[in-house]
mmCIF file of C-alpha atoms in Angstrom:
data_model
loop_
_atom_site.group_PDB
_atom_site.id
_atom_site.type_symbol
_atom_site.label_atom_id
_atom_site.label_comp_id
_atom_site.label_asym_id
_atom_site.label_seq_id
_atom_site.Cartn_x
_atom_site.Cartn_y
_atom_site.Cartn_z
ATOM 1 C CA MET A 175 -14.386 -7.888 6.157
ATOM 2 C CA ASN A 176 -15.095 -4.248 5.736
ATOM 3 C CA LEU A 177 -12.964 -1.965 3.607
ATOM 4 C CA LYS A 178 -13.228 1.835 3.577
ATOM 5 C CA ARG A 179 -11.265 3.953 1.103
ATOM 6 C CA PHE A 180 -10.297 7.548 1.807
ATOM 7 C CA ILE A 181 -8.636 9.829 -0.780
ATOM 8 C CA VAL A 182 -6.187 11.808 1.231
ATOM 9 C CA GLY A 183 -3.296 14.258 1.167
ATOM 10 C CA VAL A 184 -1.414 16.130 -1.445
ATOM 11 C CA GLY A 185 -1.128 13.193 -3.778
ATOM 12 C CA ASP A 186 -4.733 11.977 -3.658
ATOM 13 C CA VAL A 187 -3.590 8.787 -2.109
ATOM 14 C CA ASN A 188 -5.946 5.942 -1.467
ATOM 15 C CA CYS A 189 -5.807 5.196 2.266
ATOM 16 C CA TYR A 190 -7.665 2.092 3.452
ATOM 17 C CA ILE A 191 -9.114 1.182 6.721
ATOM 18 C CA ILE A 192 -9.895 -2.524 6.952
ATOM 19 C CA ASN A 193 -11.669 -4.310 9.803
ATOM 20 C CA ASP A 194 -13.306 -7.579 10.621
ATOM 21 C CA ARG A 195 -16.794 -8.098 12.004
ATOM 22 C CA ASN A 196 -15.530 -7.459 15.496
ATOM 23 C CA ASN A 197 -14.089 -4.061 14.411
ATOM 24 C CA VAL A 198 -10.477 -5.210 14.763
ATOM 25 C CA GLY A 199 -8.484 -3.726 11.915
ATOM 26 C CA LEU A 200 -5.517 -1.853 10.368
ATOM 27 C CA ILE A 201 -4.975 1.291 8.392
ATOM 28 C CA VAL A 202 -2.931 1.280 5.137
ATOM 29 C CA ASP A 203 -1.061 4.282 3.778
ATOM 30 C CA PRO A 204 -2.411 7.201 5.792
ATOM 31 C CA GLY A 205 -1.144 9.942 3.515
ATOM 32 C CA GLY A 206 -2.911 12.936 5.053
ATOM 33 C CA ASP A 207 -6.254 14.297 6.320
ATOM 34 C CA LYS A 208 -5.594 13.071 9.821
ATOM 35 C CA LYS A 209 -8.729 14.494 11.309
ATOM 36 C CA LYS A 210 -10.948 12.639 8.786
ATOM 37 C CA LEU A 211 -9.224 9.391 9.498
ATOM 38 C CA ILE A 212 -9.214 9.787 13.264
ATOM 39 C CA ASN A 213 -12.910 10.759 13.323
ATOM 40 C CA TYR A 214 -13.895 7.728 11.268
ATOM 41 C CA ILE A 215 -11.866 5.369 13.483
ATOM 42 C CA LYS A 216 -13.415 6.796 16.682
ATOM 43 C CA ASP A 217 -16.940 7.110 15.293
ATOM 44 C CA ASN A 218 -16.946 3.454 14.218
ATOM 45 C CA ASP A 219 -15.083 2.165 17.273
ATOM 46 C CA ILE A 220 -12.446 0.450 15.276
ATOM 47 C CA ASP A 221 -9.703 -1.297 17.246
ATOM 48 C CA LEU A 222 -6.684 -0.600 15.106
ATOM 49 C CA LYS A 223 -3.669 -2.875 15.529
ATOM 50 C CA ALA A 224 -1.170 -1.360 13.159
ATOM 51 C CA ILE A 225 -0.267 1.162 10.469
ATOM 52 C CA VAL A 226 0.849 -0.828 7.362
ATOM 53 C CA LEU A 227 2.699 0.967 4.631
ATOM 54 C CA THR A 228 2.979 -0.278 1.008
ATOM 55 C CA HIS A 229 6.105 1.725 0.514
ATOM 56 C CA TYR A 230 8.013 4.810 1.876
ATOM 57 C CA HIS A 231 7.082 7.742 -0.393
ATOM 58 C CA TYR A 232 6.076 10.851 1.388
ATOM 59 C CA ASP A 233 2.550 11.112 -0.041
ATOM 60 C CA HIS A 234 1.634 7.771 1.562
ATOM 61 C CA ILE A 235 2.985 8.546 4.992
ATOM 62 C CA LEU A 236 2.098 12.183 5.861
ATOM 63 C CA ALA A 237 -0.352 11.277 8.670
ATOM 64 C CA VAL A 238 1.550 8.376 10.032
ATOM 65 C CA GLU A 239 3.041 10.149 13.026
ATOM 66 C CA ASP A 240 -0.327 11.660 14.037
ATOM 67 C CA LEU A 241 -2.161 8.314 13.887
ATOM 68 C CA LYS A 242 0.642 6.540 15.650
ATOM 69 C CA ALA A 243 0.485 9.024 18.514
ATOM 70 C CA GLU A 244 -3.344 9.155 18.610
ATOM 71 C CA PHE A 245 -3.856 5.328 18.843
ATOM 72 C CA ASN A 246 -0.454 4.142 20.067
ATOM 73 C CA LEU A 247 0.099 2.106 16.928
ATOM 74 C CA ASP A 248 3.132 0.339 15.538
ATOM 75 C CA VAL A 249 4.287 1.107 12.048
ATOM 76 C CA TRP A 250 4.926 -1.746 9.668
ATOM 77 C CA ILE A 251 6.841 -1.590 6.361
ATOM 78 C CA HIS A 252 8.948 -4.010 4.307
ATOM 79 C CA GLU A 253 12.468 -4.415 5.520
ATOM 80 C CA GLU A 254 13.954 -2.926 2.341
ATOM 81 C CA ASP A 255 11.963 0.263 2.796
ATOM 82 C CA VAL A 256 12.822 0.796 6.473
ATOM 83 C CA GLU A 257 15.747 3.132 5.681
ATOM 84 C CA GLY A 258 13.696 5.198 3.233
ATOM 85 C CA LEU A 259 10.970 5.642 5.804
ATOM 86 C CA SER A 260 13.435 7.209 8.258
ATOM 87 C CA ASP A 261 15.210 9.410 5.686
ATOM 88 C CA ALA A 262 13.454 12.545 4.403
ATOM 89 C CA GLY A 263 15.787 12.660 1.445
ATOM 90 C CA ILE A 264 14.898 9.092 0.283
ATOM 91 C CA ASN A 265 11.108 9.340 0.962
ATOM 92 C CA LEU A 266 11.084 12.701 -0.939
ATOM 93 C CA SER A 267 9.554 14.776 1.843
ATOM 94 C CA ALA A 268 12.707 16.890 1.959
ATOM 95 C CA ASP A 269 12.137 17.980 -1.660
ATOM 96 C CA ARG A 270 8.380 18.679 -1.405
ATOM 97 C CA PRO A 271 6.446 21.523 0.268
ATOM 98 C CA VAL A 272 5.658 19.314 3.270
ATOM 99 C CA LYS A 273 7.301 18.665 6.577
ATOM 100 C CA ASN A 274 10.392 16.483 6.688
ATOM 101 C CA ILE A 275 9.416 12.997 7.590
ATOM 102 C CA ASN A 276 11.755 10.659 9.455
ATOM 103 C CA ILE A 277 9.803 7.736 10.891
ATOM 104 C CA LYS A 278 11.279 4.688 12.607
ATOM 105 C CA ALA A 279 9.561 1.447 11.659
ATOM 106 C CA ASP A 280 8.365 -0.746 14.510
ATOM 107 C CA ARG A 281 8.199 -3.884 12.398
ATOM 108 C CA ALA A 282 10.163 -4.843 9.247
ATOM 109 C CA LEU A 283 7.948 -7.026 7.026
ATOM 110 C CA LYS A 284 9.198 -9.955 4.889
ATOM 111 C CA ASP A 285 8.091 -11.439 1.661
ATOM 112 C CA GLY A 286 5.587 -14.222 2.138
ATOM 113 C CA GLU A 287 4.915 -13.299 5.742
ATOM 114 C CA ASN A 288 1.374 -14.219 6.999
ATOM 115 C CA ILE A 289 -0.066 -12.056 9.707
ATOM 116 C CA CYS A 290 -3.327 -12.485 11.589
ATOM 117 C CA ILE A 291 -5.226 -9.332 12.611
ATOM 118 C CA GLY A 292 -8.432 -10.227 14.383
ATOM 119 C CA GLU A 293 -10.179 -12.677 12.008
ATOM 120 C CA MET A 294 -8.261 -11.397 8.975
ATOM 121 C CA ASP A 295 -5.260 -13.161 7.442
ATOM 122 C CA LEU A 296 -2.786 -10.868 5.697
ATOM 123 C CA GLU A 297 -0.253 -12.130 3.147
ATOM 124 C CA ILE A 298 2.671 -9.803 2.479
ATOM 125 C CA ILE A 299 3.824 -9.950 -1.181
ATOM 126 C CA HIS A 300 7.161 -8.126 -1.878
ATOM 127 C CA THR A 301 6.817 -6.329 -5.168
ATOM 128 C CA PRO A 302 9.941 -4.126 -5.627
ATOM 129 C CA GLY A 303 10.231 -1.769 -8.518
ATOM 130 C CA HIS A 304 8.517 1.428 -7.490
ATOM 131 C CA THR A 305 10.632 1.320 -4.343
ATOM 132 C CA PRO A 306 13.074 -1.423 -3.142
ATOM 133 C CA GLY A 307 10.625 -2.609 -0.474
ATOM 134 C CA GLY A 308 7.200 -1.999 -2.126
ATOM 135 C CA ILE A 309 4.568 -4.543 -1.137
ATOM 136 C CA CYS A 310 1.114 -5.699 -2.024
ATOM 137 C CA ILE A 311 -1.183 -7.034 0.707
ATOM 138 C CA LYS A 312 -3.613 -9.865 0.079
ATOM 139 C CA VAL A 313 -6.511 -10.011 2.498
ATOM 140 C CA GLU A 314 -9.293 -12.561 1.627
ATOM 141 C CA ASN A 315 -10.416 -11.675 -1.878
ATOM 142 C CA THR A 316 -8.769 -8.212 -1.828
ATOM 143 C CA LEU A 317 -5.318 -7.199 -3.118
ATOM 144 C CA LEU A 318 -3.926 -3.884 -1.923
ATOM 145 C CA THR A 319 -1.355 -2.978 -4.590
ATOM 146 C CA GLY A 320 0.055 0.305 -3.372
ATOM 147 C CA ASP A 321 1.989 1.959 -6.245
ATOM 148 C CA THR A 322 2.899 -1.346 -7.907
ATOM 149 C CA LEU A 323 -0.272 -1.822 -9.921
ATOM 150 C CA PHE A 324 -3.076 0.606 -10.907
ATOM 151 C CA LYS A 325 -6.183 0.357 -12.963
ATOM 152 C CA GLY A 326 -4.773 0.606 -16.509
ATOM 153 C CA SER A 327 -1.172 1.217 -15.467
ATOM 154 C CA VAL A 328 1.727 0.273 -13.225
ATOM 155 C CA GLY A 329 3.976 2.297 -10.868
ATOM 156 C CA ARG A 330 6.623 4.644 -11.992
ATOM 157 C CA THR A 331 10.243 3.561 -11.661
ATOM 158 C CA ASP A 332 12.131 6.807 -12.312
ATOM 159 C CA LEU A 333 12.407 7.887 -8.644
ATOM 160 C CA PHE A 334 15.283 7.037 -6.373
ATOM 161 C CA GLY A 335 15.360 3.310 -5.666
ATOM 162 C CA GLY A 336 13.064 2.481 -8.592
ATOM 163 C CA SER A 337 13.801 -0.244 -11.125
ATOM 164 C CA TYR A 338 11.712 -1.108 -14.193
ATOM 165 C CA ASP A 339 13.303 -4.574 -14.361
ATOM 166 C CA LYS A 340 12.322 -5.261 -10.806
ATOM 167 C CA LEU A 341 8.787 -3.936 -11.326
ATOM 168 C CA LEU A 342 8.442 -6.107 -14.411
ATOM 169 C CA ASP A 343 9.475 -9.152 -12.386
ATOM 170 C CA SER A 344 7.161 -8.227 -9.550
ATOM 171 C CA VAL A 345 4.088 -7.796 -11.839
ATOM 172 C CA ILE A 346 4.753 -10.849 -14.061
ATOM 173 C CA ASN A 347 5.926 -13.321 -11.443
ATOM 174 C CA LYS A 348 4.279 -12.171 -8.233
ATOM 175 C CA LEU A 349 0.904 -10.714 -9.263
ATOM 176 C CA LEU A 350 -0.151 -12.261 -12.546
ATOM 177 C CA PRO A 351 -0.200 -15.818 -11.142
ATOM 178 C CA LEU A 352 -2.786 -14.726 -8.462
ATOM 179 C CA ASP A 353 -6.520 -15.375 -8.751
ATOM 180 C CA ASP A 354 -8.247 -13.382 -11.511
ATOM 181 C CA ASN A 355 -11.158 -12.638 -9.158
ATOM 182 C CA LEU A 356 -9.061 -10.717 -6.638
ATOM 183 C CA ARG A 357 -10.299 -7.130 -6.270
ATOM 184 C CA VAL A 358 -7.454 -4.696 -6.812
ATOM 185 C CA TYR A 359 -7.244 -1.678 -4.577
ATOM 186 C CA PRO A 360 -4.282 0.519 -5.662
ATOM 187 C CA GLY A 361 -2.512 3.400 -4.006
ATOM 188 C CA HIS A 362 -4.115 5.925 -6.378
ATOM 189 C CA TYR A 363 -7.119 5.987 -8.697
ATOM 190 C CA LEU A 364 -9.953 3.496 -8.989
ATOM 191 C CA SER A 365 -10.256 -0.150 -8.049
ATOM 192 C CA SER A 366 -10.321 -3.029 -10.557
ATOM 193 C CA LYS A 367 -10.125 -6.782 -10.769
ATOM 194 C CA LEU A 368 -6.853 -8.612 -11.368
ATOM 195 C CA GLY A 369 -8.270 -10.589 -14.280
ATOM 196 C CA ILE A 370 -9.363 -7.403 -16.007
ATOM 197 C CA GLU A 371 -5.856 -5.891 -15.591
ATOM 198 C CA LYS A 372 -4.219 -9.057 -16.964
ATOM 199 C CA LYS A 373 -6.275 -8.685 -20.107
ATOM 200 C CA ARG A 374 -6.655 -4.896 -20.638
ATOM 201 C CA ASN A 375 -3.857 -3.046 -18.827
ATOM 202 C CA PRO A 376 -1.599 -1.801 -21.645
ATOM 203 C CA LYS A 377 1.452 -1.557 -19.349
ATOM 204 C CA ILE A 378 1.078 -5.227 -18.441
ATOM 205 C CA GLN A 379 0.672 -6.148 -22.071
ATOM 206 C CA ARG A 380 3.918 -4.392 -22.831
ATOM 207 C CA MET A 381 5.666 -6.229 -20.047
ATOM 208 C CA LEU A 382 4.417 -9.548 -21.344
ATOM 209 C CA ARG A 383 5.751 -8.711 -24.805
ATOM 210 C CA LEU A 384 9.104 -7.974 -23.254
ATOM 211 C CA VAL A 385 9.368 -11.338 -21.578
ATOM 212 C CA ASP A 386 7.826 -13.346 -24.456
#
């Protein structure tokens, strides 16, 4: 599996393009810089099968419509974030100096769903808290965590649809039981390893004290 990270858009979002050895792949959270993404996909002859979104916030979806049109791709998002993706008021694009974004999802993902793309197996892990339908995506030894988990931090919960209690449950009961050796690729900032975050992330340590 090959993973390529791009830092894109107004929010310095981590967009990931993942493909197998046959160049079959997907793109996760295309939050801007459409020309850079399109050029990479074409230059490397990647056969994209879908746009997968970790959640609906505007900074993660700014280039979705352009990529969808360019490559005739379906847009996948968790079923509880479908409404927010199609509503500029919920995804915050209406309140920011960007275009209003109202995107219809083509596929509503579910917790625990396993999806095969080329030779890659994706596991969808529903991790609400940052948004109602936030997800993490496990692919081989890689965990794409969106805005649920960062290196040294966790996602904010003060925006519409956010819930600290749900985020705490997602991190403690969905992510921490996973393999320490999983490489964490978040929606912003640098990558890490799950085992390191379990031991050193101060926000996780606070969560663990709350449930102790």
